[in-house]
Coordinates of N, CA, C and O in Angstrom, one line a residue:
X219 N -3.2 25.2 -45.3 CA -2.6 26.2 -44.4 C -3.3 27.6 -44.7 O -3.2 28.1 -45.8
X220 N -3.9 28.0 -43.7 CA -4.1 29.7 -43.9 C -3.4 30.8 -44.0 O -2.4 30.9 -43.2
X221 N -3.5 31.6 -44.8 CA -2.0 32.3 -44.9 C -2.6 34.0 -44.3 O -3.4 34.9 -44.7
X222 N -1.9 34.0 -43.3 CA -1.9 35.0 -42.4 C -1.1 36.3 -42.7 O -1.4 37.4 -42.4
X223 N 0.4 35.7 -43.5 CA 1.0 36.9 -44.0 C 0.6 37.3 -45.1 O -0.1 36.6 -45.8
X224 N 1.0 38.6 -45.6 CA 0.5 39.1 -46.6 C 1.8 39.5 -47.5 O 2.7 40.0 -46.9
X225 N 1.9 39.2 -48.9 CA 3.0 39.2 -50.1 C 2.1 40.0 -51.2 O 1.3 39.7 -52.0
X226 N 2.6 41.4 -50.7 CA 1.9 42.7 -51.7 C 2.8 43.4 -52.4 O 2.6 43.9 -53.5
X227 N 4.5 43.4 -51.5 CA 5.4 44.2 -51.9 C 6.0 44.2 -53.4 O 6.2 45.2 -54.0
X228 N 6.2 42.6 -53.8 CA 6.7 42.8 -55.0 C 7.8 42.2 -55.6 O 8.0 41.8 -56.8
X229 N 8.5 42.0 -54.3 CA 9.6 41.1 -53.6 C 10.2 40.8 -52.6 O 10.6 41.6 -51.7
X230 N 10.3 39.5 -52.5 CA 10.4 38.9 -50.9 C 11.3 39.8 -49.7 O 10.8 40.3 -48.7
X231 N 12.2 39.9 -50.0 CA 12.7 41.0 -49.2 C 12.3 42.2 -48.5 O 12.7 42.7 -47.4
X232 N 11.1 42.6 -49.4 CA 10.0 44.0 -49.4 C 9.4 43.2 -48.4 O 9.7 43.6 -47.2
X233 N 8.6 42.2 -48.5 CA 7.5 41.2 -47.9 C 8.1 41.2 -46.6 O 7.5 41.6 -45.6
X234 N 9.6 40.9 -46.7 CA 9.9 40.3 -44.9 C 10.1 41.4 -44.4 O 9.9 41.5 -43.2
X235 N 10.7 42.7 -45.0 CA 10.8 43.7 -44.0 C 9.1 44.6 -43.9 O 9.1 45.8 -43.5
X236 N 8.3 44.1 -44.1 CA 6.6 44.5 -44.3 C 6.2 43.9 -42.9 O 5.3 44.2 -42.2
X237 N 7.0 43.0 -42.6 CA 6.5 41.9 -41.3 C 6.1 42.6 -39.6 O 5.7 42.0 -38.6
X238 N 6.4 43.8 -39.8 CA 6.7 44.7 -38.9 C 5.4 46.1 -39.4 O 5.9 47.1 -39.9
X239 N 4.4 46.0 -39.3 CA 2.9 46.3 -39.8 C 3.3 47.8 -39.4 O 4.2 47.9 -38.6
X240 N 2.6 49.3 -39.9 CA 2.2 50.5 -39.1 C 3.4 50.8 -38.4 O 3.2 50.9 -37.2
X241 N 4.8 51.0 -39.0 CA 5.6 51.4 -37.9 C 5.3 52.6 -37.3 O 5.5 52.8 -36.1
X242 N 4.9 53.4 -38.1 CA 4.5 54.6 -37.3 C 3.7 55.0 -35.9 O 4.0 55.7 -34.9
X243 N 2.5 54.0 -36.5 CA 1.2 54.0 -35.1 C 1.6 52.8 -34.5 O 2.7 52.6 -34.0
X244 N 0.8 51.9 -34.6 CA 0.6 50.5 -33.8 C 1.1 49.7 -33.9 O 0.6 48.7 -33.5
X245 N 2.5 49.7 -34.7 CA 3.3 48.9 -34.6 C 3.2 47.3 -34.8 O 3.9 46.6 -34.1
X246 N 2.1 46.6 -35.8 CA 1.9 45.5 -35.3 C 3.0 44.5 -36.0 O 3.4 44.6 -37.2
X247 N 3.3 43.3 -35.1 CA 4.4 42.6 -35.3 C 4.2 41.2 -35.5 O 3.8 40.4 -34.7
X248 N 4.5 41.0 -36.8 CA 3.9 39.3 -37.4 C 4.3 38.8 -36.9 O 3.6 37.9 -36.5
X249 N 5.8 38.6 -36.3 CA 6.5 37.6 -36.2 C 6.8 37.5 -34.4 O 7.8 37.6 -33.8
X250 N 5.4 37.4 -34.2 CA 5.3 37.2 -32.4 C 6.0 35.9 -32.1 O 6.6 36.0 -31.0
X251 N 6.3 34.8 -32.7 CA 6.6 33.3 -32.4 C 7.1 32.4 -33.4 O 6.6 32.2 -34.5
X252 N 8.4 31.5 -32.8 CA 8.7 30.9 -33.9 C 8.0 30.6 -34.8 O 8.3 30.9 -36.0
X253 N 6.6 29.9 -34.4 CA 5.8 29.2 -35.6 C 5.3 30.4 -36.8 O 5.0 30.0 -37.9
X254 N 5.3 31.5 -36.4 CA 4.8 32.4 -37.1 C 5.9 33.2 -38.0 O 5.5 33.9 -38.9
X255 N 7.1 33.1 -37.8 CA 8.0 33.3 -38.6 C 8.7 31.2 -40.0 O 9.2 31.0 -41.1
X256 N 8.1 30.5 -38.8 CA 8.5 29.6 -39.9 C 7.1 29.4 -40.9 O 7.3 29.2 -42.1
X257 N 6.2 29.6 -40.5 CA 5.0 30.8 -41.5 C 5.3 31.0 -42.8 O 5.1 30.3 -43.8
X258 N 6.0 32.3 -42.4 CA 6.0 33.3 -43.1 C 7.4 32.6 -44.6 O 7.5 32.9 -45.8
X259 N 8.1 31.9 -43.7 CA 9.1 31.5 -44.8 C 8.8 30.2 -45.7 O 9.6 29.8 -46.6
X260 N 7.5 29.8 -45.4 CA 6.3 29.0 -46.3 C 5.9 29.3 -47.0 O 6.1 28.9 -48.2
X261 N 5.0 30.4 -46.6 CA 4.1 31.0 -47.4 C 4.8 31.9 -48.6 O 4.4 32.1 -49.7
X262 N 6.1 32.4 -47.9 CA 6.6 33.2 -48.8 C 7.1 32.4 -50.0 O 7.4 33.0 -51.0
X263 N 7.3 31.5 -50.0 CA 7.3 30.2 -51.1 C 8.8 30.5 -51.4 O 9.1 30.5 -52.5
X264 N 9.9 30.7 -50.3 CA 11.4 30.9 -50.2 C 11.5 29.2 -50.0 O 12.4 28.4 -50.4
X265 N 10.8 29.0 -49.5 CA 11.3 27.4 -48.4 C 9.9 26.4 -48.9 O 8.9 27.0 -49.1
X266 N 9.9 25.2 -49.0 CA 8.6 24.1 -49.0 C 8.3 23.7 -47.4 O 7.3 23.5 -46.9
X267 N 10.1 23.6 -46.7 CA 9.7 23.1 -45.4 C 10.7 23.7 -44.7 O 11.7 23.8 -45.4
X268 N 11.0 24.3 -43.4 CA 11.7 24.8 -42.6 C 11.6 23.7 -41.2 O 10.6 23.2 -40.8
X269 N 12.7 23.6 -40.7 CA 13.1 23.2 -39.2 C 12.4 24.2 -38.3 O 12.6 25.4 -38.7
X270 N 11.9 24.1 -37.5 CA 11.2 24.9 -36.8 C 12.3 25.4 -35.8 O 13.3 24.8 -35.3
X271 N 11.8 26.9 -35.6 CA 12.8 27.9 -35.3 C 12.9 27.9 -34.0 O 12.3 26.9 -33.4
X272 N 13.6 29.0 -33.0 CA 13.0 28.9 -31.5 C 13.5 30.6 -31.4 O 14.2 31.1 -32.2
X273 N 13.2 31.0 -30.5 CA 13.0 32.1 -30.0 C 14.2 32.7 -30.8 O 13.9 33.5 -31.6
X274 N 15.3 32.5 -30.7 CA 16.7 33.2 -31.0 C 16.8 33.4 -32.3 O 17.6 34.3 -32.7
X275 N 15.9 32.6 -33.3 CA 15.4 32.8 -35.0 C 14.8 33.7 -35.0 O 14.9 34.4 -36.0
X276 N 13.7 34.1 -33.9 CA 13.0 35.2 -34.1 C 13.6 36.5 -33.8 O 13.2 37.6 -34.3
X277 N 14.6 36.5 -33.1 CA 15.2 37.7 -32.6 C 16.0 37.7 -33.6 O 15.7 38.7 -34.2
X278 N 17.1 36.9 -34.4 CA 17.9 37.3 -35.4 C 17.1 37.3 -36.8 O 17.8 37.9 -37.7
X279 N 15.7 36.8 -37.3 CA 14.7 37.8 -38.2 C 14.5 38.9 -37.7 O 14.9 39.8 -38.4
X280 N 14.1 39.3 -36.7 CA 13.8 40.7 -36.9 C 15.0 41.7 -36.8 O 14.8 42.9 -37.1
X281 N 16.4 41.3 -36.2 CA 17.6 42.2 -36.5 C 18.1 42.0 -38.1 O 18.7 42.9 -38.7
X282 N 17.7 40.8 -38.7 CA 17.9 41.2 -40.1 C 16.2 42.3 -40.9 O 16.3 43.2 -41.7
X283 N 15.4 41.9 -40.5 CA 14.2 42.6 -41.0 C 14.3 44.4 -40.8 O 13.8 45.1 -41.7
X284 N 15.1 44.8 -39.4 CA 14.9 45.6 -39.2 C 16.1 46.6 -40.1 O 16.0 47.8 -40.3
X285 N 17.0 45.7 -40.4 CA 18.6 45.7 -41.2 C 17.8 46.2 -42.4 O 17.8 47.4 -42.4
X286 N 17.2 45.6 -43.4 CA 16.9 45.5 -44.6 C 15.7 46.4 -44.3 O 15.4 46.7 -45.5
X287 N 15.0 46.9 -43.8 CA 14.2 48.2 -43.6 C 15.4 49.1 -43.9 O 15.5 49.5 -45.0
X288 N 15.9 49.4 -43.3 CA 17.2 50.9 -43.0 C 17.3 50.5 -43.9 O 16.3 50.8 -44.5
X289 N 18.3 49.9 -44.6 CA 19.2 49.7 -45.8 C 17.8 50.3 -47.5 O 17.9 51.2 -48.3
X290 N 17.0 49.4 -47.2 CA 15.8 50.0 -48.3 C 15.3 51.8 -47.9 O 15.5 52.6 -48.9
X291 N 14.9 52.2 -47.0 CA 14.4 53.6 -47.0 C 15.9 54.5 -47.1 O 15.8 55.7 -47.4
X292 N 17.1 54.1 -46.9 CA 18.3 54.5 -47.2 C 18.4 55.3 -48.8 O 18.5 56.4 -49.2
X293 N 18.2 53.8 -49.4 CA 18.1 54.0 -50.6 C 17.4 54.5 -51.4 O 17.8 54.8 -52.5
X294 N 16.0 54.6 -51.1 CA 15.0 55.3 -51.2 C 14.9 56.7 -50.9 O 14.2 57.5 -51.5
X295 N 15.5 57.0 -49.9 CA 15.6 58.8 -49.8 C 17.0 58.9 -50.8 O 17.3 60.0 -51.2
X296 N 17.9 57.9 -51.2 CA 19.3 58.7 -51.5 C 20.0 58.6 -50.1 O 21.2 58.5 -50.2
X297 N 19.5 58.6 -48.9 CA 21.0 58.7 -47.7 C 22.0 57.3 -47.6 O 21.9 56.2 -48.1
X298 N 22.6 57.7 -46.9 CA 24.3 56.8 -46.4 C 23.5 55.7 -46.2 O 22.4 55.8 -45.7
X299 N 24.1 54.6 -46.4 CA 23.5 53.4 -45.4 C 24.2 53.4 -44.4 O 25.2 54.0 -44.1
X300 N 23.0 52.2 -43.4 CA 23.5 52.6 -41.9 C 24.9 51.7 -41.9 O 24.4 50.7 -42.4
X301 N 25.8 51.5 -41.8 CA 27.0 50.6 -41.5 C 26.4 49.2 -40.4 O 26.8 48.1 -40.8
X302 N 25.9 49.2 -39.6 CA 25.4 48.1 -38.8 C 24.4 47.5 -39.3 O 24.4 46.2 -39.5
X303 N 23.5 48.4 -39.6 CA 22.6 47.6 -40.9 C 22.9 46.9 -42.6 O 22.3 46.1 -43.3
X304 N 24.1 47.7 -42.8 CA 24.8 47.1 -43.5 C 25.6 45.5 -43.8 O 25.4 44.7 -44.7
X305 N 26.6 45.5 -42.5 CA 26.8 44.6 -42.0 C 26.2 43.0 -41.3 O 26.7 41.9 -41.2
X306 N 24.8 43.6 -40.9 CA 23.9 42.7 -40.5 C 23.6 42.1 -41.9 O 23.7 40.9 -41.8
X307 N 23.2 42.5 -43.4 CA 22.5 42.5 -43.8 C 23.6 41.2 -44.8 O 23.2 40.1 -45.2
X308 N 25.1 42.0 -44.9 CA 26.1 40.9 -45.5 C 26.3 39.8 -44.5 O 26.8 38.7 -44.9
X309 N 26.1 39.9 -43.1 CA 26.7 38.9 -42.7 C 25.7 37.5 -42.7 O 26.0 36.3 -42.6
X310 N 24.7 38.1 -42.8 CA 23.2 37.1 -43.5 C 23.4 36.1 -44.3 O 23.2 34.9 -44.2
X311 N 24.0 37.2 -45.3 CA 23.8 36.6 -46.8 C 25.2 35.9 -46.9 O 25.3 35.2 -47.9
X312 N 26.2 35.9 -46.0 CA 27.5 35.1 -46.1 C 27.2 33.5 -45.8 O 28.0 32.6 -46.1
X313 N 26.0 33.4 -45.2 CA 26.0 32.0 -44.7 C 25.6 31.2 -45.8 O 25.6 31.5 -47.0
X314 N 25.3 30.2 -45.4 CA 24.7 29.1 -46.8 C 23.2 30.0 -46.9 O 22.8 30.7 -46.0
X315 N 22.6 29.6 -48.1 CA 21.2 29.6 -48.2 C 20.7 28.3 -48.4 O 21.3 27.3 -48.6
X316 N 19.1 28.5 -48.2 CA 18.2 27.6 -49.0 C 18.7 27.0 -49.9 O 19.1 27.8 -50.8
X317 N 18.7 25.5 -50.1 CA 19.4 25.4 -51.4 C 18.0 24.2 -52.2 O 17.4 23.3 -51.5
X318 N 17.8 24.3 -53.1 CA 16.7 23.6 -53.9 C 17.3 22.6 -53.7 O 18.4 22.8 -53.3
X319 N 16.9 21.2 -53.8 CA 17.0 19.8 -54.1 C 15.9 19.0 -55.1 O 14.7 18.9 -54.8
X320 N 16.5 18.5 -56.2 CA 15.5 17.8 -57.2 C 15.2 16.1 -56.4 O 16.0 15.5 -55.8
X321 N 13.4 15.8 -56.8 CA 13.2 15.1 -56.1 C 12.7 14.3 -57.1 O 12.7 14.8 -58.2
X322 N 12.3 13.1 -56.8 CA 11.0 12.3 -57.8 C 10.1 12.6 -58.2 O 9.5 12.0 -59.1
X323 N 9.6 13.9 -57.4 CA 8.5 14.3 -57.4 C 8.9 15.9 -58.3 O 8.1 16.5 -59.0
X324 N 9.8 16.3 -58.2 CA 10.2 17.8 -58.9 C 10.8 18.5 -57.5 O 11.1 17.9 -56.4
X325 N 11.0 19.5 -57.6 CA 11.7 20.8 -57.0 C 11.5 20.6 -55.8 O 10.3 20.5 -55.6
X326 N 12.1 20.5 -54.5 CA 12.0 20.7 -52.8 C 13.2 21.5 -52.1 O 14.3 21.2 -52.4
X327 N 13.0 22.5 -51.3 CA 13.6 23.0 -50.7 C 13.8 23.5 -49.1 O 13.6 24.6 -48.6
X328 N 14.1 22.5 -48.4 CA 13.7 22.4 -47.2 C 15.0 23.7 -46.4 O 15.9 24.1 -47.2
X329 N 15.0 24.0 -45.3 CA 16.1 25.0 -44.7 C 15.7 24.7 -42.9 O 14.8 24.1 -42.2
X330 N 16.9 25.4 -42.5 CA 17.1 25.8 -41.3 C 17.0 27.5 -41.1 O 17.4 28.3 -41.9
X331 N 16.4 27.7 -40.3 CA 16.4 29.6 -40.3 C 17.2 30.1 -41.1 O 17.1 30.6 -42.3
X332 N 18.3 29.9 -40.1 CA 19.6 30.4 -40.7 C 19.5 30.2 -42.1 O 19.8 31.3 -42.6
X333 N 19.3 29.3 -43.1 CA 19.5 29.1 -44.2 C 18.1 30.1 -44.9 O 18.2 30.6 -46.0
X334 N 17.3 30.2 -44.2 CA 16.0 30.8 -44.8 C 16.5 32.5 -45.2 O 16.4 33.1 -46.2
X335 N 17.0 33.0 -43.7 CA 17.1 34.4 -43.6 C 18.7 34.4 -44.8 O 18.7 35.1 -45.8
X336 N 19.1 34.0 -44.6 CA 20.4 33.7 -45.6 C 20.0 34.2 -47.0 O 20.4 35.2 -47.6
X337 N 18.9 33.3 -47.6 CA 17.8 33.7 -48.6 C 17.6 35.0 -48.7 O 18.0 35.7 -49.6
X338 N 17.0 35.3 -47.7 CA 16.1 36.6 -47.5 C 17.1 37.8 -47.8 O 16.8 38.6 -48.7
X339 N 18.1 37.8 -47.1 CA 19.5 38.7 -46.8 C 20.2 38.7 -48.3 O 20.9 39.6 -48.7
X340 N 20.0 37.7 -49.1 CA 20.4 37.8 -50.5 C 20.0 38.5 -51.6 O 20.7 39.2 -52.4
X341 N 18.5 38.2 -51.5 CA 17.0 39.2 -51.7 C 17.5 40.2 -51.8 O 18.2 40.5 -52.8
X342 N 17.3 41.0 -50.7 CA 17.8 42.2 -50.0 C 19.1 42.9 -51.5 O 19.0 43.8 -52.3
X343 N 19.9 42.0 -50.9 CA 21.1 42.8 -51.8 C 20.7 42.7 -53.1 O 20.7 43.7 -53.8
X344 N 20.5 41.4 -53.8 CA 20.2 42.1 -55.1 C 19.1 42.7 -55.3 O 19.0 43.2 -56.4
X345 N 17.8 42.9 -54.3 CA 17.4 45.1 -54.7 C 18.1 45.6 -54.9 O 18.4 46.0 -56.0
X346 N 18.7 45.8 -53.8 CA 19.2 47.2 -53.6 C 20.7 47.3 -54.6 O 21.6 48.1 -54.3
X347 N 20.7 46.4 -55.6 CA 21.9 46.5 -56.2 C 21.8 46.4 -57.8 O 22.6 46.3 -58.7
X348 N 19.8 46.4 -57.6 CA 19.6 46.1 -58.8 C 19.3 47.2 -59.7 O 19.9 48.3 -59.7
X349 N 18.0 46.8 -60.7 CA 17.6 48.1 -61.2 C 16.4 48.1 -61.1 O 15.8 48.5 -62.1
X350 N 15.6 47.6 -59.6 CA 14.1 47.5 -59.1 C 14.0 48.8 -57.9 O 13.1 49.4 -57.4
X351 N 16.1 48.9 -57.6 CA 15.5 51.1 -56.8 C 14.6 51.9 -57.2 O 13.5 52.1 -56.6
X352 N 15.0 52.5 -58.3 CA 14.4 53.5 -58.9 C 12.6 53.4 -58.5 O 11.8 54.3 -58.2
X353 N 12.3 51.8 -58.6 CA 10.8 51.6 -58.5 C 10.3 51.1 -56.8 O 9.3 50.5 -56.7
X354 N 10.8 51.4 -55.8 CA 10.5 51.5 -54.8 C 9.8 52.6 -54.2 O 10.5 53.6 -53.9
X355 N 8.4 52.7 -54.0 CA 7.7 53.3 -53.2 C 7.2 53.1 -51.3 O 7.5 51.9 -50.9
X356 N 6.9 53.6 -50.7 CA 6.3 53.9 -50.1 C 4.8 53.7 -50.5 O 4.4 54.0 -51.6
X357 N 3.7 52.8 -48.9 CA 2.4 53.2 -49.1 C 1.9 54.5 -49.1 O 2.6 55.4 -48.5
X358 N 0.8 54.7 -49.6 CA 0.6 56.4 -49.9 C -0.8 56.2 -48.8 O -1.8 57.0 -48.9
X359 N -0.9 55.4 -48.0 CA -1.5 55.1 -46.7 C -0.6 55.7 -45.4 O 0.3 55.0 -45.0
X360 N -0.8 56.9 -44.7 CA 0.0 57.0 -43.9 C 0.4 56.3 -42.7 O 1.1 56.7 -41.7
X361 N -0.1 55.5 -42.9 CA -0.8 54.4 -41.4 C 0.1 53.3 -41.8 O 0.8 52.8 -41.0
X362 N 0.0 52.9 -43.2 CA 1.1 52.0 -43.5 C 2.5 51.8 -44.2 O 2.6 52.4 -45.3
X363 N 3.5 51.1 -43.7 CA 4.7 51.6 -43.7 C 5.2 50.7 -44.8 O 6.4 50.7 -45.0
X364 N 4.4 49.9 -45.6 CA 5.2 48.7 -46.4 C 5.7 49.8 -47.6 O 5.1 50.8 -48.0
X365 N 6.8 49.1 -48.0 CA 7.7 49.4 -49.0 C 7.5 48.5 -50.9 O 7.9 47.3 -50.9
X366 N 7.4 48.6 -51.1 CA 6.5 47.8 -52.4 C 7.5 48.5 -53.9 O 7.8 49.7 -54.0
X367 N 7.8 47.6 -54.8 CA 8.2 47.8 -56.3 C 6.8 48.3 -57.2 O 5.8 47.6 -57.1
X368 N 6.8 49.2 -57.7 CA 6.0 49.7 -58.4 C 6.2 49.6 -60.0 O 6.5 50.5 -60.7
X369 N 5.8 48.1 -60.4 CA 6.0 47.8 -61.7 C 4.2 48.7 -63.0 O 4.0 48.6 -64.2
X370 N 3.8 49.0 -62.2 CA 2.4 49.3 -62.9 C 2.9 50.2 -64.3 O 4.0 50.6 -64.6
X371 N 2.1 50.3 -64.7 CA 2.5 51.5 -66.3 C 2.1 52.8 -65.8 O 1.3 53.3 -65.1
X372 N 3.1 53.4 -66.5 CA 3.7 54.7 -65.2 C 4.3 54.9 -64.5 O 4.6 56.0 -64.2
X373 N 4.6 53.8 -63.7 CA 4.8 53.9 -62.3 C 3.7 54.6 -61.5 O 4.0 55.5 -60.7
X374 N 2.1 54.0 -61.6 CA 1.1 55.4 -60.8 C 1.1 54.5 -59.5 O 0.9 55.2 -58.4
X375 N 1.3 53.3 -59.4 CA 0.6 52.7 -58.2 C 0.9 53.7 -57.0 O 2.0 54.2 -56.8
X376 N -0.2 53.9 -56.1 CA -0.2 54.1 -55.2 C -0.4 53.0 -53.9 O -0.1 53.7 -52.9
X377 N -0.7 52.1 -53.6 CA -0.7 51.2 -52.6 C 0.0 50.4 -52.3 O 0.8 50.0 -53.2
X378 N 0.0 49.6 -51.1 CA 0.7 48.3 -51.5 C -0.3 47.1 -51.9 O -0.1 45.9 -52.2
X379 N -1.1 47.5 -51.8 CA -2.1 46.9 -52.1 C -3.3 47.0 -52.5 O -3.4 48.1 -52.1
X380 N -4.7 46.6 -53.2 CA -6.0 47.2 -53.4 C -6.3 46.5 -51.7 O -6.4 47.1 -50.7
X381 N -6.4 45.4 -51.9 CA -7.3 44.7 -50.6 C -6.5 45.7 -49.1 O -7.1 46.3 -48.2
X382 N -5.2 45.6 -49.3 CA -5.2 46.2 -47.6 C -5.1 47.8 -47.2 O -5.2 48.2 -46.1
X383 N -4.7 48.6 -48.4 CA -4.7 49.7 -48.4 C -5.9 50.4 -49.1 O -6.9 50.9 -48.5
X384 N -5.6 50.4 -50.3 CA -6.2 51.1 -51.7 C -7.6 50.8 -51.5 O -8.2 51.8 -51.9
X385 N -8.5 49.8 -51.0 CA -9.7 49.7 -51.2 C -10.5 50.7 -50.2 O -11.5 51.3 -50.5
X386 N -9.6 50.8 -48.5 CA -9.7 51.1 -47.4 C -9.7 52.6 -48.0 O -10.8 53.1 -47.8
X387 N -8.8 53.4 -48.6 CA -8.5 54.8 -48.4 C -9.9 55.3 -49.6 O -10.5 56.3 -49.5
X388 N -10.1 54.3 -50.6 CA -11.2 54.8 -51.5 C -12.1 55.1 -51.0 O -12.7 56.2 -51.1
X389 N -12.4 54.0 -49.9 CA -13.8 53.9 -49.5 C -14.5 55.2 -48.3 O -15.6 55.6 -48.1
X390 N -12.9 55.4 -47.8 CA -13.2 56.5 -47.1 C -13.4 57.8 -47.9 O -14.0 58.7 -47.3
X391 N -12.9 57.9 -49.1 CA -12.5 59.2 -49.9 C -14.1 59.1 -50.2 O -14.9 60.1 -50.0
X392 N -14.5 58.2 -50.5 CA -16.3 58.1 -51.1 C -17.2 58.8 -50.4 O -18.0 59.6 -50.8
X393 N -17.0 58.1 -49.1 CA -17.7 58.6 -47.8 C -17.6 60.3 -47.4 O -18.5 61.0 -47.1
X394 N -16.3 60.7 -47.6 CA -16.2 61.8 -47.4 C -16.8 63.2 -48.2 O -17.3 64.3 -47.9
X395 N -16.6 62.3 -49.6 CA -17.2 63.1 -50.8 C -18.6 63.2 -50.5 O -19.1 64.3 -50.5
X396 N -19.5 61.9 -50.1 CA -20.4 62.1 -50.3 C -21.4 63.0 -49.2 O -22.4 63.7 -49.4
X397 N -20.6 62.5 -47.8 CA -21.1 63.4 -46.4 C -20.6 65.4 -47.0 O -21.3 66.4 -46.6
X398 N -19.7 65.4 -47.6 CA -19.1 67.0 -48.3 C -20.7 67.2 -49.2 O -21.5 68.0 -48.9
X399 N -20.9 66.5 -50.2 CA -22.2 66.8 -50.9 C -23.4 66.9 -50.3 O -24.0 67.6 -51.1
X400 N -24.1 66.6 -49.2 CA -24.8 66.2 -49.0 C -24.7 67.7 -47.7 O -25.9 68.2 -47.6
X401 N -23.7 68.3 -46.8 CA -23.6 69.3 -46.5 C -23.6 70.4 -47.8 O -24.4 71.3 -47.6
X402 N -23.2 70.4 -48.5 CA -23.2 71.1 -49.8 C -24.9 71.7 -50.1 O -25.4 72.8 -49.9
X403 N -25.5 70.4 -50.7 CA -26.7 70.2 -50.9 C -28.1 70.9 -49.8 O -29.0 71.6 -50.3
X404 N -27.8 70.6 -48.3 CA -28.8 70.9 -47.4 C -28.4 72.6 -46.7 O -29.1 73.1 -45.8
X405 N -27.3 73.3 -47.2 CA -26.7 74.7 -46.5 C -26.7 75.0 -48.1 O -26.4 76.2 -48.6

């Protein structure tokens, strides 16, 4: 399987509310189709195997995705949580989850949406109830909107990533320095 999503944030929760690319600019949106949200709950190695979803999984991921955005940048500035996103986010996490099953083979965890996002909506709360707040950043890409735990020493990270941010913003910083020198140099 090719893995199309990207898991930079830190924790799964981070990852699924990331699913929703550039909110600022272009907005781009992973989870165009069931198959690409039962994807995502693969790759994210929440689930081994999911029931494949249909349109109505996709619309109730992204009202929990969009839930657990608010609820995280809430807490990240210090403001109120939203109450609807609030509620979206418990009424998730009330349902069953994913639940492991031991096999002959070792560990399997197969789910239904419902049971996946149930996961996810659990995630969610214990961040935001944990002691991984304080280490939530913002990309320092302004183009990109992912939300990421900053376990580095210091806390310096700046990206959510080297490959999709950090390498991108160097390389321009390089270029810039070097076209600045090179005016420098010839005036």
């Amino acid at each position: 399987m090719n893995h199309e999503h990207a898991f930079v944030c830190g924790h799964p929760a981070l990852d699924f509310a990331a699913t929703l690319r550039a909110r600022r600019t272009v907005r781009h949106e992973m989870f165009s189709a069931p198959d690409r949200l039962d994807a995502w709950f693969v790759e994210s190695g929440l689930v081994d195997s999911v029931t494949p979803g249909d349109d109505d999984d996709v619309e109730r991921a992204k009202a929990l995705r969009e839930a657990i955005y608010d609820l995280v940048t809430a807490r990240r500035l210090e403001r109120e949580y939203d109450e609807e996103a609030l509620s979206l986010v418990n009424d998730a996490a009330r349902k069953p989850p994913a639940t492991p099953q031991l096999t002959r083979t070792g560990r399997r965890t197969e789910a239904s949406a419902e049971q996946a996002l149930s996961t996810v909506a659990r995630y969610a709360v214990e961040l935001l109830s944990g002691p991984d707040v304080p280490l939530m950043k913002e990309c320092d890409n302004p183009e990109c909107t992912r939300i990421y735990v900053d376990r580095s020493r210091g806390t310096r990270r700046q990206w959510c990533g080297m490959e999709s941010c950090g390498n991108r913003f160097k390389a321009a910083a390089y270029r810039a320095r070097k076209k600045s020198a090179q005016a420098t140099a010839s005036g």
